[in-house]
Amino acid sequence: MIRAQRTPSPADAGRRVYRLLIVDDSNIVRRRIERSQHFEDLQVVGTAGNGLDALEVFAATDPDVVTMDLTMPRMDGIECIGRMVELKPSVRILVISALADKATAVEAMERGANGFLNKPFSDRQLNEAIAELMRGA
Amino acid sequence: MHRSRSFGRAPLLTVGVGLALALSLGVVLLAGFRLATELNGSVVALQTASSLQTYPADISREIDTLRERLEVRTYAGRALDDLRGTTTRLDDGLADLARASAADPVALRAARDSWARFHRELDPVLAFSGQPYRDSDTAGSVLSTAGRAHFMHVRRAQLYAARHAQALREELGKVVDGLRSSASTAALRLRGLLLGGVLAALMLALLAVHLQIAKGREERSAREAQERTRDILRTVREGFFLLDSGHRIGPVWSDALRRMFGREDFAGLSFQDLLQDLVPPATLATALKYVNLLWGDRAHENLMKSINPLAQLEITTESERGGKETRYLQFDFHRVMGPKGVQHVLCAVGDITSSVLLARELQDSQSHASAQLDLLIGLTRTDPLQLGSFLDTADAGLRLVNAIMKEPARGDGEFRRKIDGLMRELHSLKGEAAALELTSVAERLHALEGLVEACASKAELSGADFLPVVLKLDELLAHLQGVKEIAGRLMLTREPQPLGESGSIGAALESLAAQLSREHGKPIRLELAGLAQVPAAYARTVKDCLIQLLRNAAVHGIEPTDQRAARGKNGTGLISAKFAATPNGYELVFEDDGAGIAADTLKRAAVRRQLISEEEAAAMDTRAAMALMFRPGLSTADGVSMDAGRGVGMDVVARGLQSIGGRIGVATHPGRFTRFRITLPAADRATGAVA
Amino acid sequence: MLHEQELRIFVEGTTNFFEVAAQQPATLGSPYLAEVPPPLHEYTGVINVSGKREGVVYFTAPKAMLAVLLMKMQETDFSHDTMRDLVGEVANTISGNARRDFGGDFLISVPSVISGEAAAIAPKAGARSFIIPIHWRSHSAKLVVSLG
């Protein structure tokens, strides 16, 4: 079903390269996500440390996949997710957060996030989650 | 799905077979009718042709008779009439054959041509009328002039007949042969057609029978499958049911549900009604939203399991022995896809009580072992004097906690009043434990804080809700006892370390800054000044206050390195704490060069925590918004980590300062800095520095 | 370390008694810890526990509370012996619950009864006691769990 929503891009003709944006206010986590993704068809196009910056980078880089922290200064992840989905309904967003409060996690999903990964996470969990995200529902 | 498809196919096939049967029957009948008509024509023609075959001979004979009569001068009229009749009949017969068109046209034409020639020879004979004789006296009756001509015509016809009658007969014979063969061909075709029709009907009948059997077999196997499904649903230990888009339970569910929920009326029951009495309203609301996500097309089923609010649901049920028992249920949700997207949501409910309890025991023993190790490592790093001081503080703090617990309470209000005090005390102790890197102690304080916080979210508080708190408190006290014992042994073997430049407050802050910098991946430089001058009377409060401010600055204030770079700032965050005497007392300025605090962020957080309404937030000016940060229960961090986000912190700072007559003010510029200015009244300087 | 489940079983045994015997549930006050248990009320029912855990669990209640409880139970005899019987019953219920729910892990004694405020019960050495106030109507009793 998600697949049907995928907007075709010129790259579809050959091998599709997914563009990844990493949003997290922690340097360590950002670097970890950058390091741990081993997908040939995934390319990090930008990183941001808060919601407002993330929207700027989002507009500039047009990513297909976003990893999103919820706890961030300036604009939190929930609001940021809503804006991104408005801007580009086909974007796929993986929330990566240490959030213990499931109501907020579900709210993030309601705003349009496609999946949720708990911090702390292993490289394997992260890779699996991103693979799942790219595969479609 | 398998069922519905095969049942859909059967009627279509039956209709097809019926149609084929009707069609082939129509073809057989139509073709049969045409063939029969054809055959009938051939047979009639054959009869005609066969009877015509004798005519040439008849005609020859009749001419012979006519000649004989004429020769012996007897009455010849009768013979001539016979000849005329036969000729007419042959004419008519051939015309009939030509009309019927059943005969071979070539043979028929040959016969008709021959007959036409024959007929021409006969014509003068047939045309004769009148008397052929005249009576003569000499010779009796003689031929008249016309009679002589007639006789001549007869003789010529006789001569022609003798020569050609046989040929005509043979040509008529050929027509007969043709007709006979075409009749037999038609008969053969008719027979073939009938045979084919019968065969086709037979095959169709066989097919129908086969289909009927297959359908029966399918129905039987569907029935068997249903029975097997029933068996499974009866015996399986998990509870299974399907939810439709209206969150109602479908008619098929497993018997285990009966045991788990103690009811029978699952079919048609709404998911909400099922959980209403078992789940707190907030969790239920989240659970319903969660299930709704599965009906949408954005959420990935596998990527939302970790936020399933019903992944481990604690319920209290009547046990078989009559008492109450706590059980843990795990709800698992799966999309069931149909041709038009999500058709149902399959819900599997497992009783995970034993595994939960086992995991808990394992965790207990594991955390016990790792706590011992952590403790040792933490203790070897800790300055024994600081440790001793912390243990005293902790002792006093936990006594206070227990005293708060001991305050008699009966109603919700009295219980609720305890929460703030407990949170403040525990939070401040946790800050100190973390500053000393006493992880095992800090973790326990963190857990205890979590338990108290859990009480705050309960609807109607009673003593039972505080049982986990008092148990954890007991465990914490036992743990601290262990720390004391180990620390006692360590102190015997270790030399006390010299105090840092700025005294123990400074050392604690340096250590905490290093730890936070490491954990959050943010380079931080800490500038301290004048902390050695903090009067002893203020030492504890100032230390608590600075620990809290440092924590907030490192976690919320200082941006990640790349963001700082983007803003043109130095990659290393600068945090400073400067303490100085003033004419009226003291001033402590705490500053970080981080992201600053946005009034909107505070307002949003306060609205989300329901501290203020949307309307109040909209009406609030920046100054009032800044004051929100000192309200209990506000934190801008959504996550709960050891370092921030519990919702206490700044209120601890404010209250602590109030208690010693101090005041706090804040100045901030988004993107540039946050500065807290704390003023303290003059204290008895004679007590000198530090703690 | 005492588990929550274990503590709850003792607590529920006590509150169950009020609910069943007097058709009026008792509520829990704010629980706390004590190194030296608080003084006893007039009547106290005690069970000794051994096995996986060792120590004492007791229910101590003032005379006034027991008197109202007896009234609610339609009793007309408010003598000293009846009061003793009553706290004995409470202790019995607690030990019954505990036997049923703990199975063989715990060895639980037949309850004994102590009367008089001057009496004292030695807590388990080295263990802090859990004090759980039990409120019923306008009265308060205490459940003390002292296990090591």
PDB file of N, CA and C in Angstrom, chain A residues 1-2 5 25 27-28 30 47 49-50 71 74 76 79 89 91 99 102-103 105-106 109-110 112 114-116 118 129 132-133 136, chain B residues 286 289-290 293 297-300 302-304 306-309 335 337 518-521 560-563 567 601 604 608 637-639:
ATOM      1  N   MET A   1       0.819  -1.194   0.000  1.00  0.00           N
ATOM      2  CA  MET A   1       0.000   0.000   0.000  1.00  0.00           C
ATOM      3  C   MET A   1       0.854   1.245   0.000  1.00  0.00           C
ATOM      4  N   ILE A   2       1.902   1.156   0.864  1.00  0.00           N
ATOM      5  CA  ILE A   2       2.840   2.266   0.883  1.00  0.00           C
ATOM      6  C   ILE A   2       3.490   2.376  -0.494  1.00  0.00           C
ATOM      7  N   GLN A   5       2.071   4.597  -2.921  1.00  0.00           N
ATOM      8  CA  GLN A   5       2.207   6.022  -2.669  1.00  0.00           C
ATOM      9  C   GLN A   5       3.547   6.578  -3.114  1.00  0.00           C
ATOM     10  N   ASP A  25      19.267  15.635  18.069  1.00  0.00           N
ATOM     11  CA  ASP A  25      20.048  16.716  18.662  1.00  0.00           C
ATOM     12  C   ASP A  25      21.347  16.215  19.283  1.00  0.00           C
ATOM     13  N   ASN A  27      24.980  14.641  18.763  1.00  0.00           N
ATOM     14  CA  ASN A  27      26.044  14.352  17.794  1.00  0.00           C
ATOM     15  C   ASN A  27      26.316  12.875  17.693  1.00  0.00           C
ATOM     16  N   ILE A  28      26.384  12.252  18.889  1.00  0.00           N
ATOM     17  CA  ILE A  28      26.760  10.838  18.946  1.00  0.00           C
ATOM     18  C   ILE A  28      25.758  10.009  18.170  1.00  0.00           C
ATOM     19  N   ARG A  30      23.648  10.984  15.880  1.00  0.00           N
ATOM     20  CA  ARG A  30      23.693  11.293  14.444  1.00  0.00           C
ATOM     21  C   ARG A  30      24.819  10.539  13.768  1.00  0.00           C
ATOM     22  N   THR A  47      21.874  16.334   7.740  1.00  0.00           N
ATOM     23  CA  THR A  47      21.621  16.076   9.149  1.00  0.00           C
ATOM     24  C   THR A  47      21.146  17.382   9.770  1.00  0.00           C
ATOM     25  N   GLY A  49      19.985  19.148  13.870  1.00  0.00           N
ATOM     26  CA  GLY A  49      19.968  18.937  15.311  1.00  0.00           C
ATOM     27  C   GLY A  49      18.703  19.430  15.988  1.00  0.00           C
ATOM     28  N   ASN A  50      17.829  20.068  15.252  1.00  0.00           N
ATOM     29  CA  ASN A  50      16.545  20.451  15.832  1.00  0.00           C
ATOM     30  C   ASN A  50      15.514  20.544  14.737  1.00  0.00           C
ATOM     31  N   THR A  71      12.817  14.417  21.037  1.00  0.00           N
ATOM     32  CA  THR A  71      13.221  15.366  22.062  1.00  0.00           C
ATOM     33  C   THR A  71      14.264  16.310  21.500  1.00  0.00           C
ATOM     34  N   ARG A  74      14.000  23.914  20.150  1.00  0.00           N
ATOM     35  CA  ARG A  74      13.404  24.791  19.131  1.00  0.00           C
ATOM     36  C   ARG A  74      12.125  24.250  18.525  1.00  0.00           C
ATOM     37  N   ASP A  76      10.033  20.489  18.329  1.00  0.00           N
ATOM     38  CA  ASP A  76      10.178  19.080  18.654  1.00  0.00           C
ATOM     39  C   ASP A  76       9.825  18.207  17.452  1.00  0.00           C
ATOM     40  N   GLU A  79       6.053  17.958  15.907  1.00  0.00           N
ATOM     41  CA  GLU A  79       5.623  19.032  15.024  1.00  0.00           C
ATOM     42  C   GLU A  79       6.337  18.926  13.679  1.00  0.00           C
ATOM     43  N   PRO A  89       4.105  14.105   1.116  1.00  0.00           N
ATOM     44  CA  PRO A  89       3.363  12.981   1.706  1.00  0.00           C
ATOM     45  C   PRO A  89       4.064  11.626   1.525  1.00  0.00           C
ATOM     46  N   VAL A  91       7.166  10.929   1.936  1.00  0.00           N
ATOM     47  CA  VAL A  91       8.378  10.752   2.739  1.00  0.00           C
ATOM     48  C   VAL A  91       8.131   9.698   3.799  1.00  0.00           C
ATOM     49  N   LEU A  99      11.923   7.775  24.135  1.00  0.00           N
ATOM     50  CA  LEU A  99      10.678   8.134  24.774  1.00  0.00           C
ATOM     51  C   LEU A  99      10.050   6.953  25.514  1.00  0.00           C
ATOM     52  N   LYS A 102       4.292   6.202  25.731  1.00  0.00           N
ATOM     53  CA  LYS A 102       3.791   5.616  24.489  1.00  0.00           C
ATOM     54  C   LYS A 102       2.722   6.489  23.838  1.00  0.00           C
ATOM     55  N   ALA A 103       2.027   7.289  24.645  1.00  0.00           N
ATOM     56  CA  ALA A 103       0.995   8.160  24.067  1.00  0.00           C
ATOM     57  C   ALA A 103       1.648   9.126  23.081  1.00  0.00           C
ATOM     58  N   ALA A 105       4.507   8.659  21.565  1.00  0.00           N
ATOM     59  CA  ALA A 105       5.002   7.863  20.438  1.00  0.00           C
ATOM     60  C   ALA A 105       3.889   7.608  19.445  1.00  0.00           C
ATOM     61  N   VAL A 106       2.717   7.247  19.959  1.00  0.00           N
ATOM     62  CA  VAL A 106       1.581   6.993  19.071  1.00  0.00           C
ATOM     63  C   VAL A 106       1.172   8.288  18.372  1.00  0.00           C
ATOM     64  N   MET A 109       3.228   8.804  15.423  1.00  0.00           N
ATOM     65  CA  MET A 109       2.791   7.950  14.317  1.00  0.00           C
ATOM     66  C   MET A 109       1.532   8.533  13.676  1.00  0.00           C
ATOM     67  N   GLU A 110       0.663   9.087  14.510  1.00  0.00           N
ATOM     68  CA  GLU A 110      -0.562   9.677  13.970  1.00  0.00           C
ATOM     69  C   GLU A 110      -0.243  10.871  13.079  1.00  0.00           C
ATOM     70  N   GLY A 112       2.141  11.031  11.218  1.00  0.00           N
ATOM     71  CA  GLY A 112       2.610  10.563   9.913  1.00  0.00           C
ATOM     72  C   GLY A 112       3.927   9.806   9.922  1.00  0.00           C
ATOM     73  N   ASN A 114       6.302   6.657  10.071  1.00  0.00           N
ATOM     74  CA  ASN A 114       5.987   5.315   9.580  1.00  0.00           C
ATOM     75  C   ASN A 114       6.440   4.221  10.532  1.00  0.00           C
ATOM     76  N   GLY A 115       7.337   4.563  11.425  1.00  0.00           N
ATOM     77  CA  GLY A 115       7.821   3.531  12.325  1.00  0.00           C
ATOM     78  C   GLY A 115       8.527   4.142  13.510  1.00  0.00           C
ATOM     79  N   PHE A 116       8.856   3.287  14.461  1.00  0.00           N
ATOM     80  CA  PHE A 116       9.427   3.770  15.705  1.00  0.00           C
ATOM     81  C   PHE A 116      10.546   2.829  16.137  1.00  0.00           C
ATOM     82  N   ASN A 118      13.277   2.273  19.305  1.00  0.00           N
ATOM     83  CA  ASN A 118      13.607   2.729  20.648  1.00  0.00           C
ATOM     84  C   ASN A 118      15.100   2.951  20.817  1.00  0.00           C
ATOM     85  N   ALA A 129      15.378  -1.801  10.705  1.00  0.00           N
ATOM     86  CA  ALA A 129      14.278  -0.834  10.677  1.00  0.00           C
ATOM     87  C   ALA A 129      14.310  -0.020   9.386  1.00  0.00           C
ATOM     88  N   GLU A 132      13.254  -2.159   6.476  1.00  0.00           N
ATOM     89  CA  GLU A 132      11.794  -2.319   6.523  1.00  0.00           C
ATOM     90  C   GLU A 132      11.102  -1.059   5.985  1.00  0.00           C
ATOM     91  N   LEU A 133      11.646   0.062   6.371  1.00  0.00           N
ATOM     92  CA  LEU A 133      11.067   1.343   5.971  1.00  0.00           C
ATOM     93  C   LEU A 133      11.142   1.517   4.456  1.00  0.00           C
ATOM     94  N   GLY A 136       8.646  -0.789   2.274  1.00  0.00           N
ATOM     95  CA  GLY A 136       7.211  -0.518   2.229  1.00  0.00           C
ATOM     96  C   GLY A 136       6.534  -1.304   3.311  1.00  0.00           C
TER      97      GLY A 136
ATOM     98  N   THR B 286      -4.709   5.547  24.079  1.00  0.00           N
ATOM     99  CA  THR B 286      -3.513   5.351  23.254  1.00  0.00           C
ATOM    100  C   THR B 286      -3.628   4.054  22.468  1.00  0.00           C
ATOM    101  N   LYS B 289      -5.858   4.445  19.484  1.00  0.00           N
ATOM    102  CA  LYS B 289      -5.154   5.196  18.438  1.00  0.00           C
ATOM    103  C   LYS B 289      -4.139   4.294  17.743  1.00  0.00           C
ATOM    104  N   TYR B 290      -3.482   3.470  18.548  1.00  0.00           N
ATOM    105  CA  TYR B 290      -2.461   2.570  18.015  1.00  0.00           C
ATOM    106  C   TYR B 290      -3.080   1.616  16.998  1.00  0.00           C
ATOM    107  N   LEU B 293      -3.832   3.149  13.732  1.00  0.00           N
ATOM    108  CA  LEU B 293      -2.678   3.323  12.848  1.00  0.00           C
ATOM    109  C   LEU B 293      -2.588   2.164  11.868  1.00  0.00           C
ATOM    110  N   ASP B 297      -2.371   3.692   6.079  1.00  0.00           N
ATOM    111  CA  ASP B 297      -1.396   3.047   5.216  1.00  0.00           C
ATOM    112  C   ASP B 297       0.016   3.575   5.425  1.00  0.00           C
ATOM    113  N   ARG B 298       0.232   4.405   6.420  1.00  0.00           N
ATOM    114  CA  ARG B 298       1.593   4.920   6.612  1.00  0.00           C
ATOM    115  C   ARG B 298       2.421   4.044   7.533  1.00  0.00           C
ATOM    116  N   ALA B 299       1.803   3.596   8.596  1.00  0.00           N
ATOM    117  CA  ALA B 299       2.572   2.938   9.638  1.00  0.00           C
ATOM    118  C   ALA B 299       3.056   1.559   9.206  1.00  0.00           C
ATOM    119  N   HIS B 300       4.315   1.254   9.523  1.00  0.00           N
ATOM    120  CA  HIS B 300       4.863  -0.079   9.266  1.00  0.00           C
ATOM    121  C   HIS B 300       4.576  -0.954  10.477  1.00  0.00           C
ATOM    122  N   ASN B 302       5.816  -3.712  11.519  1.00  0.00           N
ATOM    123  CA  ASN B 302       6.961  -4.201  12.296  1.00  0.00           C
ATOM    124  C   ASN B 302       7.697  -3.092  13.025  1.00  0.00           C
ATOM    125  N   LEU B 303       7.514  -1.861  12.565  1.00  0.00           N
ATOM    126  CA  LEU B 303       8.257  -0.754  13.162  1.00  0.00           C
ATOM    127  C   LEU B 303       7.445  -0.023  14.220  1.00  0.00           C
ATOM    128  N   MET B 304       6.333  -0.602  14.626  1.00  0.00           N
ATOM    129  CA  MET B 304       5.564   0.074  15.663  1.00  0.00           C
ATOM    130  C   MET B 304       5.328  -0.825  16.867  1.00  0.00           C
ATOM    131  N   SER B 306       7.352  -1.620  19.117  1.00  0.00           N
ATOM    132  CA  SER B 306       7.981  -1.122  20.345  1.00  0.00           C
ATOM    133  C   SER B 306       7.132  -0.069  21.044  1.00  0.00           C
ATOM    134  N   ILE B 307       6.150   0.493  20.345  1.00  0.00           N
ATOM    135  CA  ILE B 307       5.330   1.500  21.019  1.00  0.00           C
ATOM    136  C   ILE B 307       3.929   0.966  21.305  1.00  0.00           C
ATOM    137  N   ASN B 308       3.767  -0.333  21.147  1.00  0.00           N
ATOM    138  CA  ASN B 308       2.476  -0.950  21.451  1.00  0.00           C
ATOM    139  C   ASN B 308       2.132  -0.719  22.922  1.00  0.00           C
ATOM    140  N   PRO B 309       1.073   0.044  23.199  1.00  0.00           N
ATOM    141  CA  PRO B 309       0.783   0.344  24.608  1.00  0.00           C
ATOM    142  C   PRO B 309       0.251  -0.873  25.365  1.00  0.00           C
ATOM    143  N   ARG B 335      -1.893  -6.768  10.696  1.00  0.00           N
ATOM    144  CA  ARG B 335      -2.845  -6.475   9.630  1.00  0.00           C
ATOM    145  C   ARG B 335      -3.200  -7.767   8.909  1.00  0.00           C
ATOM    146  N   MET B 337      -4.469  -8.579   5.295  1.00  0.00           N
ATOM    147  CA  MET B 337      -4.689  -7.859   4.054  1.00  0.00           C
ATOM    148  C   MET B 337      -5.709  -8.577   3.176  1.00  0.00           C
ATOM    149  N   ARG B 518      30.609  13.584  27.776  1.00  0.00           N
ATOM    150  CA  ARG B 518      30.846  12.253  27.214  1.00  0.00           C
ATOM    151  C   ARG B 518      29.529  11.646  26.744  1.00  0.00           C
ATOM    152  N   GLU B 519      28.540  11.698  27.603  1.00  0.00           N
ATOM    153  CA  GLU B 519      27.292  11.008  27.302  1.00  0.00           C
ATOM    154  C   GLU B 519      26.527  11.638  26.152  1.00  0.00           C
ATOM    155  N   HIS B 520      26.632  12.951  26.025  1.00  0.00           N
ATOM    156  CA  HIS B 520      25.832  13.614  25.005  1.00  0.00           C
ATOM    157  C   HIS B 520      26.644  14.013  23.785  1.00  0.00           C
ATOM    158  N   GLY B 521      27.917  13.644  23.800  1.00  0.00           N
ATOM    159  CA  GLY B 521      28.743  13.929  22.635  1.00  0.00           C
ATOM    160  C   GLY B 521      28.905  15.404  22.359  1.00  0.00           C
ATOM    161  N   PRO B 560      24.456  20.577  19.585  1.00  0.00           N
ATOM    162  CA  PRO B 560      25.421  19.647  19.016  1.00  0.00           C
ATOM    163  C   PRO B 560      26.450  20.413  18.187  1.00  0.00           C
ATOM    164  N   THR B 561      27.647  19.844  18.077  1.00  0.00           N
ATOM    165  CA  THR B 561      28.771  20.543  17.466  1.00  0.00           C
ATOM    166  C   THR B 561      28.463  21.118  16.083  1.00  0.00           C
ATOM    167  N   ASP B 562      27.833  20.295  15.229  1.00  0.00           N
ATOM    168  CA  ASP B 562      27.637  20.766  13.856  1.00  0.00           C
ATOM    169  C   ASP B 562      26.665  21.941  13.796  1.00  0.00           C
ATOM    170  N   GLN B 563      25.699  21.919  14.756  1.00  0.00           N
ATOM    171  CA  GLN B 563      24.779  23.049  14.801  1.00  0.00           C
ATOM    172  C   GLN B 563      25.495  24.320  15.217  1.00  0.00           C
ATOM    173  N   ARG B 567      26.057  27.836  13.198  1.00  0.00           N
ATOM    174  CA  ARG B 567      25.722  29.164  13.727  1.00  0.00           C
ATOM    175  C   ARG B 567      26.956  30.040  13.897  1.00  0.00           C
ATOM    176  N   THR B 601       8.628  27.572  23.200  1.00  0.00           N
ATOM    177  CA  THR B 601       8.887  26.195  23.602  1.00  0.00           C
ATOM    178  C   THR B 601       8.364  25.945  25.004  1.00  0.00           C
ATOM    179  N   ARG B 604       4.578  25.856  24.923  1.00  0.00           N
ATOM    180  CA  ARG B 604       4.064  24.588  24.366  1.00  0.00           C
ATOM    181  C   ARG B 604       4.185  23.467  25.380  1.00  0.00           C
ATOM    182  N   ARG B 608       1.246  21.312  27.006  1.00  0.00           N
ATOM    183  CA  ARG B 608       1.207  19.856  26.902  1.00  0.00           C
ATOM    184  C   ARG B 608       1.124  19.215  28.288  1.00  0.00           C
ATOM    185  N   ALA B 637      12.131  18.624  27.886  1.00  0.00           N
ATOM    186  CA  ALA B 637      12.611  17.387  27.290  1.00  0.00           C
ATOM    187  C   ALA B 637      11.492  16.356  27.356  1.00  0.00           C
ATOM    188  N   ASP B 638      11.190  15.725  26.203  1.00  0.00           N
ATOM    189  CA  ASP B 638      10.121  14.738  26.191  1.00  0.00           C
ATOM    190  C   ASP B 638      10.601  13.421  26.745  1.00  0.00           C
ATOM    191  N   GLY B 639      11.842  13.132  26.531  1.00  0.00           N
ATOM    192  CA  GLY B 639      12.366  11.849  26.975  1.00  0.00           C
ATOM    193  C   GLY B 639      12.697  11.910  28.447  1.00  0.00           C
TER     194      GLY B 639
END
